[in-house]
PDB file of C-alpha atoms and ligand atoms in Angstrom:
ATOM      1  CA  MET A   1      44.303 126.968  59.529  1.00 41.00           C
ATOM      2  CA  LYS A   2      45.523 123.421  59.684  1.00 43.00           C
ATOM      3  CA  SER A   3      42.120 121.954  60.591  1.00 44.00           C
ATOM      4  CA  ILE A   4      40.406 123.915  57.816  1.00 45.00           C
ATOM      5  CA  ALA A   5      42.837 122.451  55.314  1.00 46.00           C
ATOM      6  CA  ILE A   6      42.159 118.923  56.582  1.00 45.00           C
ATOM      7  CA  PHE A   7      38.361 119.337  56.369  1.00 46.00           C
ATOM      8  CA  ALA A   8      38.681 120.661  52.844  1.00 45.00           C
ATOM      9  CA  ALA A   9      40.750 117.651  51.833  1.00 45.00           C
ATOM     10  CA  VAL A  10      38.238 115.209  53.374  1.00 45.00           C
ATOM     11  CA  ALA A  11      35.339 116.932  51.616  1.00 45.00           C
ATOM     12  CA  LEU A  12      37.100 116.699  48.278  1.00 45.00           C
ATOM     13  CA  ALA A  13      37.922 113.033  48.813  1.00 45.00           C
ATOM     14  CA  SER A  14      34.321 112.212  49.781  1.00 44.00           C
ATOM     15  CA  SER A  15      32.725 113.827  46.760  1.00 43.00           C
ATOM     16  CA  ALA A  16      35.197 112.121  44.435  1.00 44.00           C
ATOM     17  CA  THR A  17      34.539 108.701  46.005  1.00 44.00           C
ATOM     18  CA  PHE A  18      30.747 108.997  46.069  1.00 46.00           C
ATOM     19  CA  ALA A  19      30.658 110.177  42.475  1.00 46.00           C
ATOM     20  CA  VAL A  20      32.169 106.832  41.463  1.00 46.00           C
ATOM     21  CA  ALA A  21      30.099 104.334  43.426  1.00 51.00           C
ATOM     22  CA  ALA A  22      28.078 105.744  46.275  1.00 49.00           C
ATOM     23  CA  ASP A  23      26.647 102.441  47.447  1.00 52.00           C
ATOM     24  CA  GLN A  24      29.697 100.204  47.001  1.00 57.00           C
ATOM     25  CA  VAL A  25      32.305 101.809  49.189  1.00 58.00           C
ATOM     26  CA  ALA A  26      32.557 102.424  52.901  1.00 55.00           C
ATOM     27  CA  PRO A  27      31.931 106.051  53.790  1.00 58.00           C
ATOM     28  CA  VAL A  28      35.172 108.003  53.863  1.00 67.00           C
ATOM     29  CA  THR A  29      34.089 109.122  57.306  1.00 78.00           C
ATOM     30  CA  ALA A  30      33.808 105.617  58.788  1.00 90.00           C
ATOM     31  CA  THR A  31      35.839 105.149  61.949  1.00 94.00           C
ATOM     32  CA  GLY A  32      36.332 102.332  64.424  1.00 96.00           C
ATOM     33  CA  THR A  33      37.983 101.390  67.667  1.00 98.00           C
ATOM     34  CA  ALA A  34      39.457  98.232  69.159  1.00 98.00           C
ATOM     35  CA  LYS A  35      40.575  97.456  72.707  1.00 98.00           C
ATOM     36  CA  PHE A  36      43.459  95.006  73.082  1.00 98.00           C
ATOM     37  CA  VAL A  37      43.286  92.102  75.498  1.00 98.00           C
ATOM     38  CA  GLY A  38      46.672  90.725  76.540  1.00 98.00           C
ATOM     39  CA  ALA A  39      47.827  87.121  76.914  1.00 96.00           C
ATOM     40  CA  LYS A  40      46.523  86.999  80.508  1.00 96.00           C
ATOM     41  CA  GLY A  41      43.286  88.825  79.807  1.00 97.00           C
ATOM     42  CA  GLU A  42      44.628  92.209  80.883  1.00 97.00           C
ATOM     43  CA  ASP A  43      43.955  95.563  79.207  1.00 98.00           C
ATOM     44  CA  ALA A  44      46.762  95.931  76.674  1.00 98.00           C
ATOM     45  CA  GLY A  45      45.954  99.136  74.808  1.00 98.00           C
ATOM     46  CA  LYS A  46      43.855 100.253  71.881  1.00 98.00           C
ATOM     47  CA  ALA A  47      43.564 100.989  68.196  1.00 98.00           C
ATOM     48  CA  ASP A  48      41.763 103.780  66.399  1.00 98.00           C
ATOM     49  CA  LEU A  49      40.757 103.017  62.825  1.00 98.00           C
ATOM     50  CA  SER A  50      39.669 105.391  60.097  1.00 97.00           C
ATOM     51  CA  THR A  51      38.773 105.175  56.448  1.00 95.00           C
ATOM     52  CA  THR A  52      40.937 107.029  53.950  1.00 94.00           C
ATOM     53  CA  PRO A  53      40.886 107.007  50.144  1.00 93.00           C
ATOM     54  CA  ALA A  54      44.076 104.914  50.356  1.00 95.00           C
ATOM     55  CA  GLY A  55      42.714 102.242  52.698  1.00 96.00           C
ATOM     56  CA  VAL A  56      41.984 101.695  56.372  1.00 97.00           C
ATOM     57  CA  LEU A  57      44.387 103.569  58.628  1.00 98.00           C
ATOM     58  CA  ILE A  58      45.070 101.669  61.855  1.00 98.00           C
ATOM     59  CA  ASN A  59      46.656 103.647  64.680  1.00 98.00           C
ATOM     60  CA  VAL A  60      47.740 101.363  67.542  1.00 98.00           C
ATOM     61  CA  GLU A  61      49.233 101.701  70.992  1.00 98.00           C
ATOM     62  CA  ILE A  62      49.764  98.353  72.684  1.00 98.00           C
ATOM     63  CA  LYS A  63      51.609  97.690  75.949  1.00 98.00           C
ATOM     64  CA  GLY A  64      53.036  94.698  77.786  1.00 97.00           C
ATOM     65  CA  LEU A  65      54.736  93.177  74.735  1.00 97.00           C
ATOM     66  CA  PRO A  66      58.245  91.647  74.555  1.00 96.00           C
ATOM     67  CA  ALA A  67      60.582  94.642  74.331  1.00 97.00           C
ATOM     68  CA  SER A  68      62.880  95.591  71.462  1.00 97.00           C
ATOM     69  CA  GLN A  69      61.820  93.129  68.806  1.00 97.00           C
ATOM     70  CA  TRP A  70      59.722  92.728  65.681  1.00 98.00           C
ATOM     71  CA  VAL A  71      56.276  91.153  65.984  1.00 98.00           C
ATOM     72  CA  ALA A  72      53.621  90.062  63.495  1.00 98.00           C
ATOM     73  CA  PHE A  73      50.460  92.162  63.164  1.00 98.00           C
ATOM     74  CA  HIS A  74      47.376  90.766  61.381  1.00 98.00           C
ATOM     75  CA  VAL A  75      43.620  91.006  60.975  1.00 98.00           C
ATOM     76  CA  HIS A  76      42.074  87.689  62.047  1.00 98.00           C
ATOM     77  CA  GLN A  77      38.760  86.269  60.903  1.00 98.00           C
ATOM     78  CA  THR A  78      36.697  86.204  64.072  1.00 98.00           C
ATOM     79  CA  GLY A  79      36.030  89.048  66.486  1.00 98.00           C
ATOM     80  CA  SER A  80      36.557  87.025  69.637  1.00 98.00           C
ATOM     81  CA  CYS A  81      39.483  87.559  72.005  1.00 98.00           C
ATOM     82  CA  ASP A  82      39.554  84.864  74.663  1.00 97.00           C
ATOM     83  CA  ALA A  83      42.826  84.912  76.579  1.00 97.00           C
ATOM     84  CA  ALA A  84      42.009  81.552  78.209  1.00 96.00           C
ATOM     85  CA  SER A  85      42.196  79.948  74.751  1.00 95.00           C
ATOM     86  CA  HIS A  86      45.364  81.939  73.926  1.00 97.00           C
ATOM     87  CA  HIS A  87      43.184  83.997  71.570  1.00 98.00           C
ATOM     88  CA  GLU A  88      42.644  80.965  69.329  1.00 97.00           C
ATOM     89  CA  SER A  89      39.006  82.120  69.440  1.00 97.00           C
ATOM     90  CA  ALA A  90      39.910  84.719  66.792  1.00 98.00           C
ATOM     91  CA  GLY A  91      40.479  82.015  64.176  1.00 98.00           C
ATOM     92  CA  GLY A  92      42.890  82.319  61.272  1.00 97.00           C
ATOM     93  CA  HIS A  93      43.823  85.324  59.198  1.00 98.00           C
ATOM     94  CA  PHE A  94      41.069  87.314  57.479  1.00 98.00           C
ATOM     95  CA  ASN A  95      41.285  85.919  53.938  1.00 98.00           C
ATOM     96  CA  PRO A  96      38.145  86.679  51.909  1.00 97.00           C
ATOM     97  CA  ASP A  97      39.889  86.034  48.583  1.00 96.00           C
ATOM     98  CA  GLY A  98      41.161  82.545  49.461  1.00 97.00           C
ATOM     99  CA  LYS A  99      44.792  83.511  48.928  1.00 97.00           C
ATOM    100  CA  GLU A 100      47.998  82.103  50.379  1.00 98.00           C
ATOM    101  CA  HIS A 101      49.595  83.730  53.389  1.00 98.00           C
ATOM    102  CA  GLY A 102      52.383  86.237  53.104  1.00 97.00           C
ATOM    103  CA  TYR A 103      53.907  88.943  50.963  1.00 97.00           C
ATOM    104  CA  GLN A 104      56.402  86.385  49.631  1.00 97.00           C
ATOM    105  CA  ALA A 105      53.726  83.891  48.543  1.00 96.00           C
ATOM    106  CA  ALA A 106      53.102  83.529  44.811  1.00 95.00           C
ATOM    107  CA  ASN A 107      49.330  83.686  45.369  1.00 96.00           C
ATOM    108  CA  GLY A 108      49.292  85.994  48.360  1.00 96.00           C
ATOM    109  CA  PRO A 109      48.748  87.781  50.545  1.00 98.00           C
ATOM    110  CA  HIS A 110      45.752  87.461  52.835  1.00 98.00           C
ATOM    111  CA  ALA A 111      43.762  90.692  53.130  1.00 98.00           C
ATOM    112  CA  GLY A 112      44.558  90.514  56.842  1.00 98.00           C
ATOM    113  CA  ASP A 113      48.322  90.343  56.295  1.00 98.00           C
ATOM    114  CA  MET A 114      50.197  93.466  57.384  1.00 98.00           C
ATOM    115  CA  PRO A 115      53.884  94.305  57.850  1.00 98.00           C
ATOM    116  CA  ASN A 116      55.716  93.360  61.048  1.00 98.00           C
ATOM    117  CA  GLN A 117      55.909  96.072  63.681  1.00 98.00           C
ATOM    118  CA  TYR A 118      58.664  96.942  66.167  1.00 98.00           C
ATOM    119  CA  VAL A 119      58.072  96.950  69.912  1.00 98.00           C
ATOM    120  CA  GLY A 120      60.022  99.642  71.764  1.00 96.00           C
ATOM    121  CA  ALA A 121      62.325  99.200  74.757  1.00 94.00           C
ATOM    122  CA  GLY A 122      59.434  99.656  77.199  1.00 96.00           C
ATOM    123  CA  GLY A 123      57.365  96.884  75.680  1.00 97.00           C
ATOM    124  CA  VAL A 124      55.073  99.394  73.968  1.00 98.00           C
ATOM    125  CA  LEU A 125      54.186  99.164  70.280  1.00 98.00           C
ATOM    126  CA  ARG A 126      53.082 102.385  68.597  1.00 98.00           C
ATOM    127  CA  ALA A 127      52.349 102.271  64.905  1.00 98.00           C
ATOM    128  CA  GLN A 128      50.203 103.646  62.120  1.00 98.00           C
ATOM    129  CA  VAL A 129      49.488 101.111  59.393  1.00 98.00           C
ATOM    130  CA  ILE A 130      47.485 101.415  56.157  1.00 98.00           C
ATOM    131  CA  ASN A 131      45.727  98.297  54.878  1.00 98.00           C
ATOM    132  CA  ASP A 132      44.296  98.872  51.387  1.00 97.00           C
ATOM    133  CA  ALA A 133      42.844  95.350  51.053  1.00 97.00           C
ATOM    134  CA  VAL A 134      40.122  95.838  53.659  1.00 98.00           C
ATOM    135  CA  THR A 135      37.273  98.217  54.436  1.00 96.00           C
ATOM    136  CA  LEU A 136      35.824  99.544  57.649  1.00 96.00           C
ATOM    137  CA  ASP A 137      32.390  97.972  57.334  1.00 95.00           C
ATOM    138  CA  LYS A 138      30.694  94.559  57.437  1.00 94.00           C
ATOM    139  CA  GLY A 139      30.927  93.891  53.698  1.00 94.00           C
ATOM    140  CA  GLU A 140      32.925  91.204  51.921  1.00 95.00           C
ATOM    141  CA  THR A 141      36.215  92.938  52.633  1.00 97.00           C
ATOM    142  CA  GLY A 142      35.000  94.471  55.877  1.00 97.00           C
ATOM    143  CA  ILE A 143      36.878  94.139  59.152  1.00 98.00           C
ATOM    144  CA  VAL A 144      34.257  95.474  61.566  1.00 97.00           C
ATOM    145  CA  GLY A 145      33.532  92.564  63.914  1.00 97.00           C
ATOM    146  CA  ARG A 146      36.898  90.933  63.188  1.00 98.00           C
ATOM    147  CA  ALA A 147      40.096  91.026  65.270  1.00 98.00           C
ATOM    148  CA  LEU A 148      43.487  92.698  65.267  1.00 98.00           C
ATOM    149  CA  MET A 149      46.268  90.405  66.534  1.00 98.00           C
ATOM    150  CA  VAL A 150      49.855  90.846  67.687  1.00 98.00           C
ATOM    151  CA  HIS A 151      52.080  87.763  67.876  1.00 98.00           C
ATOM    152  CA  ALA A 152      55.186  86.847  69.855  1.00 98.00           C
ATOM    153  CA  LYS A 153      57.422  86.602  66.789  1.00 97.00           C
ATOM    154  CA  PRO A 154      57.746  88.346  63.427  1.00 98.00           C
ATOM    155  CA  ASP A 155      55.906  87.042  60.361  1.00 98.00           C
ATOM    156  CA  ASP A 156      58.308  85.393  57.892  1.00 98.00           C
ATOM    157  CA  TYR A 157      55.853  86.335  55.092  1.00 98.00           C
ATOM    158  CA  LYS A 158      55.935  82.847  53.563  1.00 97.00           C
ATOM    159  CA  THR A 159      55.168  79.969  55.983  1.00 97.00           C
ATOM    160  CA  GLN A 160      51.562  78.718  55.588  1.00 97.00           C
ATOM    161  CA  PRO A 161      49.109  79.539  56.950  1.00 96.00           C
ATOM    162  CA  SER A 162      50.308  82.210  59.335  1.00 95.00           C
ATOM    163  CA  GLY A 163      53.971  83.119  58.854  1.00 96.00           C
ATOM    164  CA  ALA A 164      55.399  81.148  61.810  1.00 97.00           C
ATOM    165  CA  ALA A 165      54.519  84.125  63.981  1.00 97.00           C
ATOM    166  CA  GLY A 166      54.140  82.215  67.243  1.00 96.00           C
ATOM    167  CA  ASP A 167      51.886  82.852  70.212  1.00 97.00           C
ATOM    168  CA  ARG A 168      49.036  85.337  70.137  1.00 98.00           C
ATOM    169  CA  LEU A 169      49.940  88.024  72.673  1.00 98.00           C
ATOM    170  CA  ALA A 170      47.367  90.762  72.159  1.00 98.00           C
ATOM    171  CA  CYS A 171      43.958  90.628  70.490  1.00 98.00           C
ATOM    172  CA  ALA A 172      41.347  93.326  69.871  1.00 98.00           C
ATOM    173  CA  VAL A 173      37.829  93.148  68.446  1.00 98.00           C
ATOM    174  CA  ILE A 174      37.241  95.878  65.839  1.00 98.00           C
ATOM    175  CA  GLU A 175      34.042  97.805  66.606  1.00 97.00           C
TER     176      GLU A 175
HETATM  177 CU1   CU B 201      48.036  86.627  63.254  1.00 73.46          CU
END
């Protein structure tokens, strides 16, 4: 029964969306994946992404992080995760609208800004995050081919250009 109800809801959402602008929105069915690379190049977990009428839902499970603390979580511009360069290869935050960084900025935030996440006692971060400023495609607001990033420290939501979030600990190319 539960799955039937879910399919019915998805079908309703799709027809409503396509009736508005069939060629301007990502399909409601679009999904993606991303594999995290840790600070030393190790496998550090994964993300599953899906399109919803409310935005892109990002479901992450990342291991090997500093335990019991808040960390910043962003979408970065470039889909390149090179641990040897401390993941600097991923560039700055995804910011297609040329805004300032952070939820506290007068002209913010970046589309790639997302709330800090909490790492559990075992160094594992599990979270489900909705980002309604991006889409799961390669369009202007699209994040396919870009990178998810977890930092060593929490984002202060105001320091330019990246919230004083510290080192880049885990990076994943969105596919
Ligand atoms: Cu970042």
